[in-house]
């Protein structure tokens, strides 16, 4: 049987204990457990995601990354139960199949979900769409429309309001991510992996976010990692989304937090150790939506005022900086050997610089809270 092109052999050091896995699955899922084959989805920098083949039946397995993780992070049981509740009301959410909380099986809790098929778009337009000149715009519009549809889910009618605490969401976002940043930075000590604090300007970014925290614009589902390569698209039709992935941080809060983070990814230029993005302003000449078109379409589809999105973009840059620094701290401590993690300290510093640049540039005279570093 041919191997799926979207998966790869398991990276060294991230193998699964297949004998124990077989016994944990036996009689609990469909498929031939004795024919188990394991491959890995190579994208992503956080949770480990594998393809399981049980004869003709396939599942996706997700577990936390190797090594110690922050308290409350990478909670596979929460993600499993969240998908149980969200998948019936949001078609792009995969259905979960099995939760195994016994750490003796794989060293950490894990869960299985249905295998969705589609194309993941990362830094290059996939060959499936090479002959379609309209693909970049179709992908862009499908991305924005899926975000608006997620935010349109009636959390009250669906019984999802208790997934988070929407009141005070923005304030807690700043407090929580600031605390994670400081802890990750503290783990590195005086190693020299980051610029000195006076040059890094991380505390200035945090102070600005605290001083300008807006009230929540609304209370909706918030994916918290909504970006192009967390979507799967139909191989024959780039206007059709077949799945939205990585629900680990989903909660209930301010939908503009999703919008700001999405724009952070969408308009990101070349960065240290990373490839140049092909989306947003960097690829508008190839047919992808510009930042302004992205915002306009979201505003039209959602009916929301997006005039204050700059604060959420700064928060998005900061959140990404925290995430990559946490991953680098695990790499620096020898808890993972994935070579992709080596340049992440430089990327975290770059992201802090981008956040500060957005603050220093200002948002213009539109009546919104100023982005000025000294503005109130």
Coordinates of C-alpha atoms in Angstrom, one line a residue:
X1 CA 0.0 0.0 0.0
X2 CA 1.4 3.4 -0.9
X3 CA 2.3 5.8 1.8
X4 CA 0.2 9.0 2.3
X5 CA 2.2 12.0 1.0
X6 CA 1.2 14.2 3.9
X7 CA 2.9 12.0 6.5
X8 CA 6.5 10.8 7.0
X9 CA 8.5 8.2 8.9
X10 CA 8.5 8.9 12.7
X11 CA 11.4 11.3 13.8
X12 CA 14.1 9.6 15.9
X13 CA 13.3 10.0 19.6
X14 CA 9.6 10.4 19.0
X15 CA 8.6 6.8 18.3
X16 CA 5.5 5.2 19.9
X17 CA 5.6 2.0 21.9
X18 CA 3.6 0.1 19.4
X19 CA 3.1 -3.1 21.4
X20 CA 1.5 -1.2 24.3
X21 CA -0.5 1.0 21.8
X22 CA -2.0 -2.1 20.1
X23 CA -3.2 -3.5 23.4
X24 CA -4.7 -0.1 24.4
X25 CA -6.6 0.1 21.2
X26 CA -7.7 -3.6 21.0
X27 CA -11.5 -3.8 21.1
X28 CA -12.0 -0.1 21.5
X29 CA -11.7 1.2 17.9
X30 CA -12.6 -0.1 14.4
X31 CA -9.9 -1.6 12.2
X32 CA -7.2 -4.4 12.4
X33 CA -5.1 -3.5 15.5
X34 CA -2.6 -6.2 14.7
X35 CA -1.9 -4.5 11.3
X36 CA -0.9 -1.3 13.0
X37 CA 1.3 1.0 11.0
X38 CA 2.5 4.4 12.4
X39 CA 3.7 7.4 10.5
X40 CA 4.1 11.0 11.7
X41 CA 2.7 14.3 10.4
X42 CA 5.9 16.4 10.2
X43 CA 4.4 19.9 10.4
X44 CA 3.9 21.7 13.6
X45 CA 6.2 22.6 16.5
X46 CA 4.1 21.6 19.5
X47 CA 2.0 18.5 20.1
X48 CA 3.1 15.3 18.4
X49 CA 0.7 14.1 15.7
X50 CA 0.7 10.6 14.1
X51 CA -1.1 8.7 11.4
X52 CA -2.3 5.3 12.6
X53 CA -3.2 2.7 10.0
X54 CA -5.2 -0.3 11.2
X55 CA -5.6 -2.2 8.0
X56 CA -8.0 -0.1 5.9
X57 CA -9.0 2.2 8.8
X58 CA -7.0 5.3 9.6
X59 CA -6.9 7.5 12.7
X60 CA -4.9 10.5 13.8
X61 CA -3.2 10.3 17.2
X62 CA -2.3 13.4 19.2
X63 CA -0.2 13.6 22.3
X64 CA 1.7 16.3 24.2
X65 CA 5.3 17.1 23.2
X66 CA 8.2 15.3 24.9
X67 CA 9.6 16.6 28.2
X68 CA 8.0 18.6 30.9
X69 CA 5.3 21.0 29.8
X70 CA 3.7 24.0 31.4
X71 CA 0.8 23.3 33.8
X72 CA -2.5 23.2 31.9
X73 CA -0.8 23.2 28.5
X74 CA -1.1 20.4 26.0
X75 CA -4.1 18.9 27.7
X76 CA -5.2 16.1 25.5
X77 CA -8.2 15.2 27.6
X78 CA -9.5 18.7 27.4
X79 CA -9.0 18.8 23.6
X80 CA -10.8 15.4 23.2
X81 CA -13.8 16.5 25.2
X82 CA -13.9 19.9 23.4
X83 CA -14.0 18.2 20.0
X84 CA -16.8 15.9 21.3
X85 CA -18.9 19.1 21.9
X86 CA -17.8 21.3 19.0
X87 CA -17.8 18.7 16.1
X88 CA -21.6 18.3 16.1
X89 CA -22.1 22.1 15.6
X90 CA -19.1 23.0 13.4
X91 CA -18.5 20.7 10.5
X92 CA -14.8 21.5 10.1
X93 CA -14.0 20.1 13.5
X94 CA -12.9 16.4 13.3
X95 CA -14.8 13.9 15.4
X96 CA -12.8 12.3 18.3
X97 CA -12.7 8.6 18.5
X98 CA -10.9 7.5 21.7
X99 CA -9.2 9.0 24.8
X100 CA -6.5 7.1 26.6
X101 CA -5.4 8.8 29.8
X102 CA -3.2 6.0 31.1
X103 CA 0.4 7.4 30.8
X104 CA 1.8 3.9 31.0
X105 CA 0.9 3.4 27.4
X106 CA 2.8 6.2 25.6
X107 CA 4.2 8.2 28.5
X108 CA 1.4 10.8 28.3
X109 CA -2.3 10.9 27.7
X110 CA -3.4 10.8 24.0
X111 CA -6.4 10.6 21.9
X112 CA -7.5 9.4 18.5
X113 CA -9.7 11.3 16.1
X114 CA -11.1 10.6 12.6
X115 CA -8.7 11.0 9.7
X116 CA -9.7 13.9 7.5
X117 CA -8.2 14.2 4.0
X118 CA -7.2 17.3 2.2
X119 CA -4.3 19.6 1.2
X120 CA -2.4 21.6 3.8
X121 CA -0.9 24.9 2.5
X122 CA 2.3 26.1 4.2
X123 CA 4.9 28.2 2.4
X124 CA 4.3 27.2 -1.2
X125 CA 1.2 26.7 -3.3
X126 CA 0.7 22.9 -3.5
X127 CA 1.0 21.2 -6.9
X128 CA -2.7 20.2 -6.7
X129 CA -3.5 23.9 -7.3
X130 CA -0.8 24.8 -9.7
X131 CA -3.1 24.9 -12.7
X132 CA -5.7 27.0 -11.0
X133 CA -4.9 30.7 -11.2
X134 CA -7.8 31.5 -8.8
X135 CA -6.5 29.2 -6.1
X136 CA -4.7 31.8 -4.0
X137 CA -7.9 34.0 -3.7
X138 CA -10.1 31.0 -3.1
X139 CA -7.8 29.7 -0.3
X140 CA -7.7 33.2 1.2
X141 CA -11.5 33.7 1.1
X142 CA -12.2 30.2 2.5
X143 CA -9.8 30.9 5.4
X144 CA -11.6 34.1 6.3
X145 CA -15.0 32.6 5.9
X146 CA -14.2 29.7 8.1
X147 CA -13.0 32.0 10.8
X148 CA -16.2 34.0 10.6
X149 CA -18.2 30.8 10.6
X150 CA -16.4 29.6 13.8
X151 CA -17.2 32.9 15.5
X152 CA -20.8 32.6 14.4
X153 CA -21.4 29.4 16.3
X154 CA -24.1 30.1 18.9
X155 CA -22.2 29.1 22.1
X156 CA -25.4 29.5 24.2
X157 CA -27.6 27.2 22.1
X158 CA -24.7 24.7 21.7
X159 CA -24.0 24.7 25.4
X160 CA -20.4 25.8 24.9
X161 CA -20.2 28.9 27.1
X162 CA -18.6 27.0 29.9
X163 CA -15.5 26.2 27.7
X164 CA -14.0 29.3 29.1
X165 CA -14.5 32.5 31.1
X166 CA -15.3 35.1 28.5
X167 CA -15.5 38.1 30.9
X168 CA -12.1 39.6 31.4
X169 CA -10.7 37.4 28.6
X170 CA -8.4 40.0 27.1
X171 CA -6.9 41.0 30.4
X172 CA -6.2 37.4 31.3
X173 CA -4.6 36.8 27.9
X174 CA -2.0 39.5 28.6
X175 CA -1.4 38.3 32.1
X176 CA -1.1 34.7 31.2
X177 CA 1.1 35.1 28.2
X178 CA 3.3 37.6 30.1
X179 CA 3.8 35.0 32.8
X180 CA 4.7 32.3 30.4
X181 CA 7.2 34.5 28.6
X182 CA 8.9 35.4 31.9
X183 CA 9.1 31.8 33.0
X184 CA 10.5 30.6 29.6
X185 CA 13.0 33.5 29.6
X186 CA 14.0 32.6 33.2
X187 CA 14.8 29.0 32.1
X188 CA 17.4 30.3 29.7
X189 CA 19.0 32.5 32.3
X190 CA 22.1 34.4 31.1
X191 CA 22.7 31.9 28.3
X192 CA 23.1 34.5 25.6
X193 CA 20.3 32.9 23.5
X194 CA 18.3 36.2 23.8
X195 CA 19.4 39.8 23.6
X196 CA 19.7 41.6 26.9
X197 CA 16.4 43.0 28.3
X198 CA 17.3 46.6 27.4
X199 CA 17.5 45.5 23.7
X200 CA 14.7 43.0 23.7
X201 CA 11.9 45.4 24.7
X202 CA 9.7 42.5 25.8
X203 CA 8.7 44.3 29.0
X204 CA 7.8 47.4 27.0
X205 CA 5.5 45.3 24.8
X206 CA 3.9 43.8 27.9
X207 CA 3.4 47.2 29.5
X208 CA 1.8 48.6 26.4
X209 CA -0.6 45.6 26.1
X210 CA -1.6 46.0 29.7
X211 CA -2.1 49.8 29.4
X212 CA -4.3 49.5 26.3
X213 CA -6.3 46.3 27.0
X214 CA -9.7 46.7 25.4
X215 CA -13.0 45.2 26.7
X216 CA -14.1 42.1 24.8
X217 CA -15.8 42.9 21.5
X218 CA -18.1 39.9 21.8
X219 CA -18.1 36.4 23.3
X220 CA -17.6 33.5 20.9
X221 CA -15.6 30.4 20.3
X222 CA -11.9 31.3 20.0
X223 CA -9.6 28.8 18.3
X224 CA -6.5 30.6 19.5
X225 CA -4.2 29.2 16.7
X226 CA -6.2 30.0 13.6
X227 CA -3.8 30.0 10.6
X228 CA -3.6 28.8 7.0
X229 CA -1.7 25.6 7.8
X230 CA -4.1 24.5 10.5
X231 CA -6.7 24.2 7.7
X232 CA -7.1 21.3 5.2
X233 CA -8.6 22.1 1.8
X234 CA -10.2 19.9 -0.8
X235 CA -7.6 18.8 -3.3
X236 CA -9.9 19.5 -6.2
X237 CA -11.5 22.7 -4.9
X238 CA -9.4 25.2 -2.9
X239 CA -12.6 27.0 -1.9
X240 CA -13.7 24.0 0.2
X241 CA -12.3 23.5 3.7
X242 CA -12.3 19.8 4.8
X243 CA -10.9 20.3 8.4
X244 CA -9.8 22.8 10.9
X245 CA -7.1 21.3 13.1
X246 CA -5.2 21.9 16.4
X247 CA -8.0 22.7 18.8
X248 CA -5.8 22.5 21.9
X249 CA -6.1 26.1 23.0
X250 CA -9.8 26.7 22.0
X251 CA -11.9 28.5 24.5
X252 CA -14.6 31.2 24.7
X253 CA -13.5 34.8 24.5
X254 CA -13.0 37.7 22.2
X255 CA -13.1 36.7 18.5
X256 CA -10.8 39.6 17.6
X257 CA -8.0 37.7 19.3
X258 CA -8.3 35.1 16.6
X259 CA -8.5 37.7 13.9
X260 CA -5.3 39.5 15.3
X261 CA -3.3 36.3 15.5
X262 CA -4.5 35.2 12.0
X263 CA -3.3 38.5 10.6
X264 CA 0.0 38.1 12.4
X265 CA 0.6 34.9 10.6
X266 CA -0.9 36.2 7.3
X267 CA 1.4 39.2 6.9
X268 CA 4.6 37.7 8.4
X269 CA 7.7 38.5 6.2
X270 CA 10.9 36.6 6.2
X271 CA 12.2 35.8 9.7
X272 CA 15.4 34.3 11.2
X273 CA 15.6 30.6 10.3
X274 CA 12.2 30.7 8.5
X275 CA 11.0 30.7 4.9
X276 CA 9.4 33.7 3.4
X277 CA 5.6 33.6 3.6
X278 CA 3.6 33.3 0.4
X279 CA 0.5 34.9 1.8
X280 CA -0.8 38.3 2.7
X281 CA 1.1 41.4 1.6
X282 CA 4.1 39.3 0.7
X283 CA 2.1 37.5 -2.0
X284 CA -0.7 39.8 -3.0
X285 CA 0.7 39.9 -6.5
X286 CA 0.1 36.1 -6.6
X287 CA -3.5 36.5 -5.9
X288 CA -3.7 36.0 -2.1
X289 CA -5.7 38.6 -0.1
X290 CA -3.9 41.6 1.2
X291 CA -4.2 42.4 4.9
X292 CA -6.8 45.1 4.0
X293 CA -8.8 42.6 1.9
X294 CA -8.6 40.0 4.7
X295 CA -10.0 42.5 7.2
X296 CA -12.7 43.8 4.9
X297 CA -13.9 40.3 4.2
X298 CA -14.0 39.3 7.8
X299 CA -15.9 42.5 8.7
X300 CA -18.4 41.8 6.0
X301 CA -18.9 38.1 6.9
X302 CA -19.0 38.6 10.7
X303 CA -20.6 42.1 10.9
X304 CA -18.0 43.1 13.4
X305 CA -16.1 46.4 13.8
X306 CA -12.4 45.6 13.2
X307 CA -11.1 49.1 13.6
X308 CA -9.2 48.3 16.8
X309 CA -7.5 45.2 15.4
X310 CA -4.0 46.6 15.9
X311 CA -4.0 45.8 19.6
X312 CA -4.9 42.2 18.8
X313 CA -2.1 42.0 16.2
X314 CA 0.4 43.1 18.8
X315 CA -0.9 40.5 21.2
X316 CA -0.7 38.0 18.3
X317 CA 3.0 38.7 17.8
X318 CA 3.7 38.4 21.5
X319 CA 1.8 35.1 21.8
X320 CA 3.8 33.6 19.0
X321 CA 7.0 34.8 20.6
X322 CA 6.0 33.1 23.9
X323 CA 5.1 29.8 22.1
X324 CA 8.4 29.6 20.2
X325 CA 10.5 30.5 23.2
X326 CA 8.8 27.8 25.3
X327 CA 9.6 25.3 22.6
X328 CA 13.2 26.5 22.4
X329 CA 13.5 26.2 26.2
X330 CA 12.6 22.6 25.9
X331 CA 15.1 22.1 23.1
X332 CA 17.9 24.0 25.0
X333 CA 17.2 21.7 28.0
X334 CA 17.7 18.6 25.8
X335 CA 14.1 17.5 26.2
X336 CA 13.7 17.3 22.4
X337 CA 16.3 16.8 19.6
X338 CA 14.2 18.2 16.7
X339 CA 16.7 20.3 14.8
X340 CA 13.9 22.6 13.6
X341 CA 13.9 24.1 17.1
X342 CA 17.5 25.4 17.1
X343 CA 16.7 28.9 15.6
X344 CA 13.6 29.5 17.7
X345 CA 15.2 31.8 20.3
X346 CA 16.2 34.2 17.4
X347 CA 12.6 33.9 16.1
X348 CA 11.2 34.8 19.5
X349 CA 13.4 37.9 19.7
X350 CA 12.4 38.8 16.1
X351 CA 8.7 38.5 17.0
X352 CA 9.1 40.8 20.0
X353 CA 10.8 43.3 17.7
X354 CA 7.9 43.0 15.3
X355 CA 5.4 43.6 18.1
X356 CA 7.3 46.7 19.3
X357 CA 7.5 48.0 15.7
X358 CA 3.7 47.8 15.5
X359 CA 3.5 49.7 18.7
X360 CA 6.0 52.3 17.6
X361 CA 4.4 52.8 14.1
X362 CA 1.1 53.8 15.6
X363 CA -2.4 53.1 14.3
X364 CA -3.2 56.4 12.7
X365 CA -5.8 59.0 13.6
X366 CA -8.9 56.8 13.5
X367 CA -10.3 57.6 16.9
X368 CA -9.0 54.3 18.3
X369 CA -6.7 53.9 21.3
X370 CA -3.2 55.1 20.2
X371 CA -0.5 52.6 19.5
X372 CA 2.0 55.1 20.6
X373 CA 4.5 53.7 23.1
X374 CA 3.6 56.6 25.4
X375 CA 0.0 57.0 24.4
X376 CA -2.9 56.4 26.8

